[in-house]
DNA sequence: TATGAATGAGAGTTCATTCAT
DNA sequence: CATGAATGAACTCTCATTCAT
């Protein structure tokens, strides 16, 4: 066969299946990937384990995701899109409400999303992704949240909205990271974080 | 990479050198380890690279740290000890001051420590360390901070102090994670996080 | 890459299509195969790439050529046949002419053929084909060329003709291999090789 | 361990052993590499087979030759150097002799070298090496042979010497390629090729 | 018959760890 | 103790080939 050597690498891309059965496969592979990445983190995750968990042969996995990196990227994109949809929905349903109410809803939505998709955290925190991509991704997320916050009544100034978006995102990470703790700690601290945010927002919104 | 298997596991203990020369060696190895772990993360770090960066032979590294895991643990312990010393110092020098002042000083100290010791974050966040060890470590850190906060004037209730300690720690992580961002973002958001904390502490301390 | 193993080996035979459509398919596949083999060599060539270049599905390629080996063999045969036709034509049109004129014509014909069919070289040089097949193929080619040379005026002795055929063939390879070189080199050296051959033939023919 | 992923690839280089026993290993590995490359060609050769033939573990092979490519390159360089030494020796010992004698000696030396080092042919003919490297290598070889020829009595004009060098080299390839043939063929044709060269050189030298 | 998904042996390569010198 | 060579399991990825649709 062709040299096993690293060949030209013509920028391989995720292959979209053309046949029906392929779609199910791809879905299973993605699910398995998400599970493994979530459990072990990107580095410690193994393509072999992903394939096994999906009940597929290793070659099948590679048919659709030509590299581990691409599998991760694809997963990340999917999750990002879902998150984006969720944010848009929150925006639609809560436009015009006061800032604190907005933040409450947003907080709940984010927490729900992150808890249901632990792979997102694992993939977003990777230290070895393209700086640009990382930056772009964050900018998009922040932008969307800022836009959401800007629709409060009274409205937040755009610059302020961006800052507040970042603050909220950071608090979200805190909430998520508390997930590894005892329930008693979680149940004590999470409400405090929320309360802290509310205090902060009141001070911000009243400006 | 899915942990390269540890072939055998007899004798798991960091060897403490007896001679002065040994101490220098160990120090160099630790410094190199910290640098590499900080730069690449635990998984992607390589024992070979650590040894090389320390100007030592790979065998020499293993003489003192029989396992990658043990090197990380040793490093982590060292940093924890240093952090502990720092916290104790803050406590000594600020006992009796109001809560907000305490928090300010603590915040500054923590930020300084974490920025000077990026390896700490890399090692503390590892997903694959002994759950127990992790828990114990956190408990110790939180306890120390809680003790510090309990010495405010007026004093915080012990239970409350523990909660606040966690909140502060989480905010610290946020500050640290903002380090990868543009300076402009950092300079806008970090003060806001501080302000948020102050608002929170005022509400807590006034109880 | 150390031949990817042929899993099973039942039914090894090129399927000949019955319909017109099939013929077009096969032709496209062969053309693609020739192109890929010529560009990358047998080992580095990929069945997938061949199919892609032919605009066919991989399954379609295997329908007609159950093995990479068989595709190569089929191609090789085709080219050999074409070469044979060409030699026959040269023989017909030049019978009775002096040896040097014959050689000139032969040289031109061979060069033209090899330059138009780079796959021939790629396939003929394979180190891993059946020794017997290789030998037989060469014998045929040499025989045909010897027969051609034997028709010169004055005629060459049969044994001598065989030897001269080999010499000519070797010189042809040289000409072909010079194709990767700068034009200036090619244009200087190729005429010299021809001149050398003429000198040699004069010495041979005058015996 | 560190990501199994293709990392930065900091231009790895062949490692020279520092300890005595390493030298023996490296020699064995090179010998095995030469044997396998010669037998199967670069593509079909396997690092595993090379290691096995050297009686070494695969990791040992990679300790000194971080890639298959580098092993091949190192081997090629060695052989080139040996060839170069041989040519220099021929030059030293035959300066001033007539062109035909020179060529005779050169021919014998080259044939001997190539027959003793079949890996050279396998490695020099690789289709996938850097065009520049290939060109440079050939230029060097030709230059050295041309220099040798220029020392004939009477001397060859430099431009002509370069051309003749190429002609000789091409004839050498022919000789080598005849090695796969029956002894009877080889013994008939090789002398003819030599005779052809002599005729050519007489015509060239007499200009 | 055409299509493309599925398969899995095998290739190149890495790195934690051991051990002779 | 120091050194660096030796080891080999495990990893990512490829591709000839098969087979369900």
PDB file of C-alpha atoms in Angstrom, chain A:
ATOM      1  CA  UNK A   1       0.000   0.000   0.000  1.00  0.00           C
ATOM      2  CA  UNK A   2       0.990   3.572  -0.090  1.00  0.00           C
ATOM      3  CA  UNK A   3       3.778   4.648   2.212  1.00  0.00           C
ATOM      4  CA  UNK A   4       2.627   4.600   5.770  1.00  0.00           C
ATOM      5  CA  UNK A   5       4.630   7.780   6.069  1.00  0.00           C
ATOM      6  CA  UNK A   6       3.029  11.082   6.868  1.00  0.00           C
ATOM      7  CA  UNK A   7       1.967  12.051   3.391  1.00  0.00           C
ATOM      8  CA  UNK A   8       1.083  15.460   1.988  1.00  0.00           C
ATOM      9  CA  UNK A   9      -1.975  15.700   4.285  1.00  0.00           C
ATOM     10  CA  UNK A  10      -4.225  17.566   1.933  1.00  0.00           C
ATOM     11  CA  UNK A  11      -6.185  19.189   4.703  1.00  0.00           C
ATOM     12  CA  UNK A  12      -8.483  16.299   5.459  1.00  0.00           C
ATOM     13  CA  UNK A  13     -11.984  17.139   6.529  1.00  0.00           C
ATOM     14  CA  UNK A  14     -14.797  15.427   8.324  1.00  0.00           C
ATOM     15  CA  UNK A  15     -16.682  13.309   5.786  1.00  0.00           C
ATOM     16  CA  UNK A  16     -20.427  13.554   5.742  1.00  0.00           C
ATOM     17  CA  UNK A  17     -22.028  10.195   5.066  1.00  0.00           C
ATOM     18  CA  UNK A  18     -23.939   9.872   1.831  1.00  0.00           C
ATOM     19  CA  UNK A  19     -25.923   6.809   2.717  1.00  0.00           C
ATOM     20  CA  UNK A  20     -28.600   6.550   5.365  1.00  0.00           C
ATOM     21  CA  UNK A  21     -26.882   4.003   7.531  1.00  0.00           C
ATOM     22  CA  UNK A  22     -23.853   6.257   7.616  1.00  0.00           C
ATOM     23  CA  UNK A  23     -25.764   8.900   9.517  1.00  0.00           C
ATOM     24  CA  UNK A  24     -26.547   6.553  12.354  1.00  0.00           C
ATOM     25  CA  UNK A  25     -22.919   5.498  12.465  1.00  0.00           C
ATOM     26  CA  UNK A  26     -21.667   9.035  12.573  1.00  0.00           C
ATOM     27  CA  UNK A  27     -24.090   9.855  15.344  1.00  0.00           C
ATOM     28  CA  UNK A  28     -22.948   6.862  17.361  1.00  0.00           C
ATOM     29  CA  UNK A  29     -19.316   7.774  16.794  1.00  0.00           C
ATOM     30  CA  UNK A  30     -19.905  11.319  17.905  1.00  0.00           C
ATOM     31  CA  UNK A  31     -21.724  10.208  20.998  1.00  0.00           C
ATOM     32  CA  UNK A  32     -18.941   7.827  21.861  1.00  0.00           C
ATOM     33  CA  UNK A  33     -16.379  10.535  21.213  1.00  0.00           C
ATOM     34  CA  UNK A  34     -18.211  12.951  23.466  1.00  0.00           C
ATOM     35  CA  UNK A  35     -18.389  10.382  26.226  1.00  0.00           C
ATOM     36  CA  UNK A  36     -14.743   9.464  26.054  1.00  0.00           C
ATOM     37  CA  UNK A  37     -13.480  13.016  25.771  1.00  0.00           C
ATOM     38  CA  UNK A  38     -15.682  14.012  28.681  1.00  0.00           C
ATOM     39  CA  UNK A  39     -14.435  11.186  30.821  1.00  0.00           C
ATOM     40  CA  UNK A  40     -10.724  11.292  30.063  1.00  0.00           C
ATOM     41  CA  UNK A  41     -10.021  14.603  28.443  1.00  0.00           C
ATOM     42  CA  UNK A  42      -8.689  15.041  24.930  1.00  0.00           C
ATOM     43  CA  UNK A  43      -5.156  13.788  25.500  1.00  0.00           C
ATOM     44  CA  UNK A  44      -6.012  10.698  27.451  1.00  0.00           C
ATOM     45  CA  UNK A  45      -8.871   9.760  25.150  1.00  0.00           C
ATOM     46  CA  UNK A  46      -8.125   7.022  22.671  1.00  0.00           C
ATOM     47  CA  UNK A  47      -9.490   6.620  19.195  1.00  0.00           C
ATOM     48  CA  UNK A  48      -9.574   2.906  19.824  1.00  0.00           C
ATOM     49  CA  UNK A  49     -11.755   3.412  22.849  1.00  0.00           C
ATOM     50  CA  UNK A  50     -14.056   5.750  20.969  1.00  0.00           C
ATOM     51  CA  UNK A  51     -14.540   3.220  18.201  1.00  0.00           C
ATOM     52  CA  UNK A  52     -15.099   0.431  20.678  1.00  0.00           C
ATOM     53  CA  UNK A  53     -17.647   2.423  22.617  1.00  0.00           C
ATOM     54  CA  UNK A  54     -19.473   3.127  19.381  1.00  0.00           C
ATOM     55  CA  UNK A  55     -19.394  -0.533  18.492  1.00  0.00           C
ATOM     56  CA  UNK A  56     -17.481   0.282  15.343  1.00  0.00           C
ATOM     57  CA  UNK A  57     -14.216  -0.833  13.844  1.00  0.00           C
ATOM     58  CA  UNK A  58     -11.370   1.626  14.113  1.00  0.00           C
ATOM     59  CA  UNK A  59     -11.387   2.033  10.363  1.00  0.00           C
ATOM     60  CA  UNK A  60     -15.000   3.083  10.466  1.00  0.00           C
ATOM     61  CA  UNK A  61     -14.209   5.850  12.863  1.00  0.00           C
ATOM     62  CA  UNK A  62     -11.430   7.089  10.630  1.00  0.00           C
ATOM     63  CA  UNK A  63     -13.664   6.921   7.567  1.00  0.00           C
ATOM     64  CA  UNK A  64     -15.632   9.825   8.905  1.00  0.00           C
ATOM     65  CA  UNK A  65     -13.154  11.517  11.194  1.00  0.00           C
ATOM     66  CA  UNK A  66      -9.759  11.336   9.591  1.00  0.00           C
ATOM     67  CA  UNK A  67      -7.951  12.502  12.707  1.00  0.00           C
ATOM     68  CA  UNK A  68      -8.545  12.621  16.414  1.00  0.00           C
ATOM     69  CA  UNK A  69      -8.211  16.360  16.187  1.00  0.00           C
ATOM     70  CA  UNK A  70     -10.974  16.525  13.616  1.00  0.00           C
ATOM     71  CA  UNK A  71     -13.267  14.390  15.719  1.00  0.00           C
ATOM     72  CA  UNK A  72     -12.752  16.788  18.593  1.00  0.00           C
ATOM     73  CA  UNK A  73     -13.252  19.809  16.380  1.00  0.00           C
ATOM     74  CA  UNK A  74     -16.414  18.400  14.896  1.00  0.00           C
ATOM     75  CA  UNK A  75     -17.802  17.627  18.311  1.00  0.00           C
ATOM     76  CA  UNK A  76     -16.866  21.054  19.557  1.00  0.00           C
ATOM     77  CA  UNK A  77     -18.576  22.704  16.635  1.00  0.00           C
ATOM     78  CA  UNK A  78     -21.740  20.725  17.160  1.00  0.00           C
ATOM     79  CA  UNK A  79     -21.879  21.652  20.795  1.00  0.00           C
ATOM     80  CA  UNK A  80     -21.144  25.247  20.032  1.00  0.00           C
ATOM     81  CA  UNK A  81     -23.992  25.310  17.566  1.00  0.00           C
ATOM     82  CA  UNK A  82     -26.347  23.780  20.068  1.00  0.00           C
ATOM     83  CA  UNK A  83     -25.270  26.263  22.676  1.00  0.00           C
ATOM     84  CA  UNK A  84     -25.786  29.033  20.204  1.00  0.00           C
ATOM     85  CA  UNK A  85     -29.310  27.851  19.456  1.00  0.00           C
ATOM     86  CA  UNK A  86     -30.060  27.715  23.141  1.00  0.00           C
ATOM     87  CA  UNK A  87     -28.825  31.251  23.667  1.00  0.00           C
ATOM     88  CA  UNK A  88     -30.880  32.494  20.770  1.00  0.00           C
ATOM     89  CA  UNK A  89     -33.927  30.871  22.286  1.00  0.00           C
ATOM     90  CA  UNK A  90     -33.290  32.478  25.638  1.00  0.00           C
ATOM     91  CA  UNK A  91     -32.934  35.804  23.911  1.00  0.00           C
ATOM     92  CA  UNK A  92     -36.189  35.422  21.998  1.00  0.00           C
ATOM     93  CA  UNK A  93     -38.164  34.392  25.002  1.00  0.00           C
ATOM     94  CA  UNK A  94     -36.790  36.924  27.429  1.00  0.00           C
ATOM     95  CA  UNK A  95     -36.224  40.111  25.492  1.00  0.00           C
ATOM     96  CA  UNK A  96     -37.220  43.194  27.422  1.00  0.00           C
ATOM     97  CA  UNK A  97     -37.145  41.661  30.854  1.00  0.00           C
ATOM     98  CA  UNK A  98     -35.007  43.160  33.582  1.00  0.00           C
ATOM     99  CA  UNK A  99     -31.323  42.356  33.663  1.00  0.00           C
ATOM    100  CA  UNK A 100     -31.461  40.165  36.737  1.00  0.00           C
ATOM    101  CA  UNK A 101     -34.252  38.040  35.347  1.00  0.00           C
ATOM    102  CA  UNK A 102     -32.333  37.660  32.104  1.00  0.00           C
ATOM    103  CA  UNK A 103     -29.224  36.613  33.927  1.00  0.00           C
ATOM    104  CA  UNK A 104     -31.154  34.104  35.976  1.00  0.00           C
ATOM    105  CA  UNK A 105     -32.570  32.491  32.924  1.00  0.00           C
ATOM    106  CA  UNK A 106     -29.239  32.547  31.163  1.00  0.00           C
ATOM    107  CA  UNK A 107     -27.500  31.022  34.139  1.00  0.00           C
ATOM    108  CA  UNK A 108     -29.986  28.212  34.303  1.00  0.00           C
ATOM    109  CA  UNK A 109     -29.710  27.552  30.593  1.00  0.00           C
ATOM    110  CA  UNK A 110     -25.942  27.495  30.612  1.00  0.00           C
ATOM    111  CA  UNK A 111     -25.744  25.270  33.635  1.00  0.00           C
ATOM    112  CA  UNK A 112     -28.159  22.856  32.074  1.00  0.00           C
ATOM    113  CA  UNK A 113     -26.232  22.806  28.833  1.00  0.00           C
ATOM    114  CA  UNK A 114     -22.858  22.273  30.414  1.00  0.00           C
ATOM    115  CA  UNK A 115     -24.065  19.569  32.717  1.00  0.00           C
ATOM    116  CA  UNK A 116     -25.687  17.718  29.864  1.00  0.00           C
ATOM    117  CA  UNK A 117     -22.610  18.149  27.685  1.00  0.00           C
ATOM    118  CA  UNK A 118     -19.525  17.588  29.782  1.00  0.00           C
ATOM    119  CA  UNK A 119     -17.534  17.105  26.594  1.00  0.00           C
ATOM    120  CA  UNK A 120     -17.904  20.796  25.879  1.00  0.00           C
ATOM    121  CA  UNK A 121     -15.774  21.761  28.828  1.00  0.00           C
ATOM    122  CA  UNK A 122     -13.214  19.091  28.044  1.00  0.00           C
ATOM    123  CA  UNK A 123     -12.904  20.285  24.472  1.00  0.00           C
ATOM    124  CA  UNK A 124     -13.093  24.008  25.061  1.00  0.00           C
ATOM    125  CA  UNK A 125     -10.280  23.930  27.600  1.00  0.00           C
ATOM    126  CA  UNK A 126      -7.803  22.138  25.379  1.00  0.00           C
ATOM    127  CA  UNK A 127      -4.408  23.871  25.618  1.00  0.00           C
ATOM    128  CA  UNK A 128      -3.363  22.919  22.152  1.00  0.00           C
ATOM    129  CA  UNK A 129      -5.931  24.314  19.809  1.00  0.00           C
ATOM    130  CA  UNK A 130      -5.295  27.042  17.367  1.00  0.00           C
ATOM    131  CA  UNK A 131      -5.138  30.311  19.291  1.00  0.00           C
ATOM    132  CA  UNK A 132      -7.170  32.021  16.585  1.00  0.00           C
ATOM    133  CA  UNK A 133      -9.938  29.460  16.578  1.00  0.00           C
ATOM    134  CA  UNK A 134     -10.136  29.614  20.344  1.00  0.00           C
ATOM    135  CA  UNK A 135     -10.327  33.371  20.299  1.00  0.00           C
ATOM    136  CA  UNK A 136     -12.946  33.407  17.577  1.00  0.00           C
ATOM    137  CA  UNK A 137     -15.065  30.875  19.389  1.00  0.00           C
ATOM    138  CA  UNK A 138     -14.972  32.808  22.606  1.00  0.00           C
ATOM    139  CA  UNK A 139     -15.709  36.059  20.859  1.00  0.00           C
ATOM    140  CA  UNK A 140     -18.783  34.539  19.269  1.00  0.00           C
ATOM    141  CA  UNK A 141     -20.089  33.153  22.519  1.00  0.00           C
ATOM    142  CA  UNK A 142     -19.487  36.375  24.359  1.00  0.00           C
ATOM    143  CA  UNK A 143     -21.007  38.376  21.576  1.00  0.00           C
ATOM    144  CA  UNK A 144     -24.158  36.344  21.684  1.00  0.00           C
ATOM    145  CA  UNK A 145     -24.495  36.664  25.427  1.00  0.00           C
ATOM    146  CA  UNK A 146     -23.729  40.355  25.286  1.00  0.00           C
ATOM    147  CA  UNK A 147     -26.441  40.824  22.660  1.00  0.00           C
ATOM    148  CA  UNK A 148     -28.827  38.997  24.917  1.00  0.00           C
ATOM    149  CA  UNK A 149     -27.968  41.187  27.867  1.00  0.00           C
ATOM    150  CA  UNK A 150     -28.231  44.327  25.799  1.00  0.00           C
ATOM    151  CA  UNK A 151     -31.923  43.582  25.337  1.00  0.00           C
ATOM    152  CA  UNK A 152     -32.687  44.000  29.016  1.00  0.00           C
ATOM    153  CA  UNK A 153     -34.928  46.739  30.301  1.00  0.00           C
ATOM    154  CA  UNK A 154     -33.331  49.126  30.958  1.00  0.00           C
ATOM    155  CA  UNK A 155     -30.759  48.204  28.299  1.00  0.00           C
ATOM    156  CA  UNK A 156     -27.099  47.694  29.081  1.00  0.00           C
ATOM    157  CA  UNK A 157     -24.533  49.754  27.223  1.00  0.00           C
ATOM    158  CA  UNK A 158     -22.826  47.547  24.620  1.00  0.00           C
ATOM    159  CA  UNK A 159     -19.378  47.801  26.195  1.00  0.00           C
ATOM    160  CA  UNK A 160     -20.743  46.971  29.604  1.00  0.00           C
ATOM    161  CA  UNK A 161     -22.742  44.093  28.186  1.00  0.00           C
ATOM    162  CA  UNK A 162     -19.593  42.488  26.842  1.00  0.00           C
ATOM    163  CA  UNK A 163     -17.891  42.738  30.213  1.00  0.00           C
ATOM    164  CA  UNK A 164     -20.874  41.339  32.038  1.00  0.00           C
ATOM    165  CA  UNK A 165     -21.035  38.493  29.549  1.00  0.00           C
ATOM    166  CA  UNK A 166     -17.492  37.521  30.420  1.00  0.00           C
ATOM    167  CA  UNK A 167     -18.222  37.728  34.120  1.00  0.00           C
ATOM    168  CA  UNK A 168     -21.213  35.463  33.745  1.00  0.00           C
ATOM    169  CA  UNK A 169     -19.249  32.974  31.680  1.00  0.00           C
ATOM    170  CA  UNK A 170     -16.541  32.806  34.315  1.00  0.00           C
ATOM    171  CA  UNK A 171     -19.086  32.241  37.043  1.00  0.00           C
ATOM    172  CA  UNK A 172     -20.545  29.455  34.926  1.00  0.00           C
ATOM    173  CA  UNK A 173     -17.193  27.734  34.814  1.00  0.00           C
ATOM    174  CA  UNK A 174     -17.109  27.942  38.580  1.00  0.00           C
ATOM    175  CA  UNK A 175     -20.501  26.325  38.807  1.00  0.00           C
ATOM    176  CA  UNK A 176     -19.454  23.548  36.484  1.00  0.00           C
ATOM    177  CA  UNK A 177     -16.208  22.918  38.292  1.00  0.00           C
ATOM    178  CA  UNK A 178     -18.144  22.541  41.518  1.00  0.00           C
ATOM    179  CA  UNK A 179     -19.721  19.495  39.993  1.00  0.00           C
ATOM    180  CA  UNK A 180     -16.969  17.284  41.201  1.00  0.00           C
ATOM    181  CA  UNK A 181     -17.636  18.290  44.780  1.00  0.00           C
ATOM    182  CA  UNK A 182     -19.889  16.901  47.434  1.00  0.00           C
ATOM    183  CA  UNK A 183     -23.538  17.696  46.932  1.00  0.00           C
ATOM    184  CA  UNK A 184     -23.594  19.599  50.198  1.00  0.00           C
ATOM    185  CA  UNK A 185     -20.904  21.972  49.013  1.00  0.00           C
ATOM    186  CA  UNK A 186     -22.554  22.418  45.645  1.00  0.00           C
ATOM    187  CA  UNK A 187     -25.889  23.202  47.185  1.00  0.00           C
ATOM    188  CA  UNK A 188     -24.399  25.749  49.484  1.00  0.00           C
ATOM    189  CA  UNK A 189     -22.065  27.497  47.132  1.00  0.00           C
ATOM    190  CA  UNK A 190     -23.984  27.650  43.869  1.00  0.00           C
ATOM    191  CA  UNK A 191     -26.758  29.794  45.325  1.00  0.00           C
ATOM    192  CA  UNK A 192     -24.123  32.074  46.772  1.00  0.00           C
ATOM    193  CA  UNK A 193     -22.566  32.517  43.374  1.00  0.00           C
ATOM    194  CA  UNK A 194     -25.961  33.367  41.977  1.00  0.00           C
ATOM    195  CA  UNK A 195     -26.579  35.831  44.733  1.00  0.00           C
ATOM    196  CA  UNK A 196     -23.214  37.416  44.116  1.00  0.00           C
ATOM    197  CA  UNK A 197     -24.063  37.813  40.478  1.00  0.00           C
ATOM    198  CA  UNK A 198     -27.387  39.392  41.300  1.00  0.00           C
ATOM    199  CA  UNK A 199     -25.722  41.903  43.594  1.00  0.00           C
ATOM    200  CA  UNK A 200     -23.282  42.715  40.887  1.00  0.00           C
ATOM    201  CA  UNK A 201     -25.942  43.097  38.238  1.00  0.00           C
ATOM    202  CA  UNK A 202     -28.002  45.378  40.404  1.00  0.00           C
ATOM    203  CA  UNK A 203     -25.009  47.607  40.799  1.00  0.00           C
ATOM    204  CA  UNK A 204     -24.322  47.498  37.090  1.00  0.00           C
ATOM    205  CA  UNK A 205     -27.859  47.937  35.871  1.00  0.00           C
ATOM    206  CA  UNK A 206     -28.453  50.916  38.124  1.00  0.00           C
ATOM    207  CA  UNK A 207     -25.712  52.956  36.601  1.00  0.00           C
TER     208      UNK A 207
END
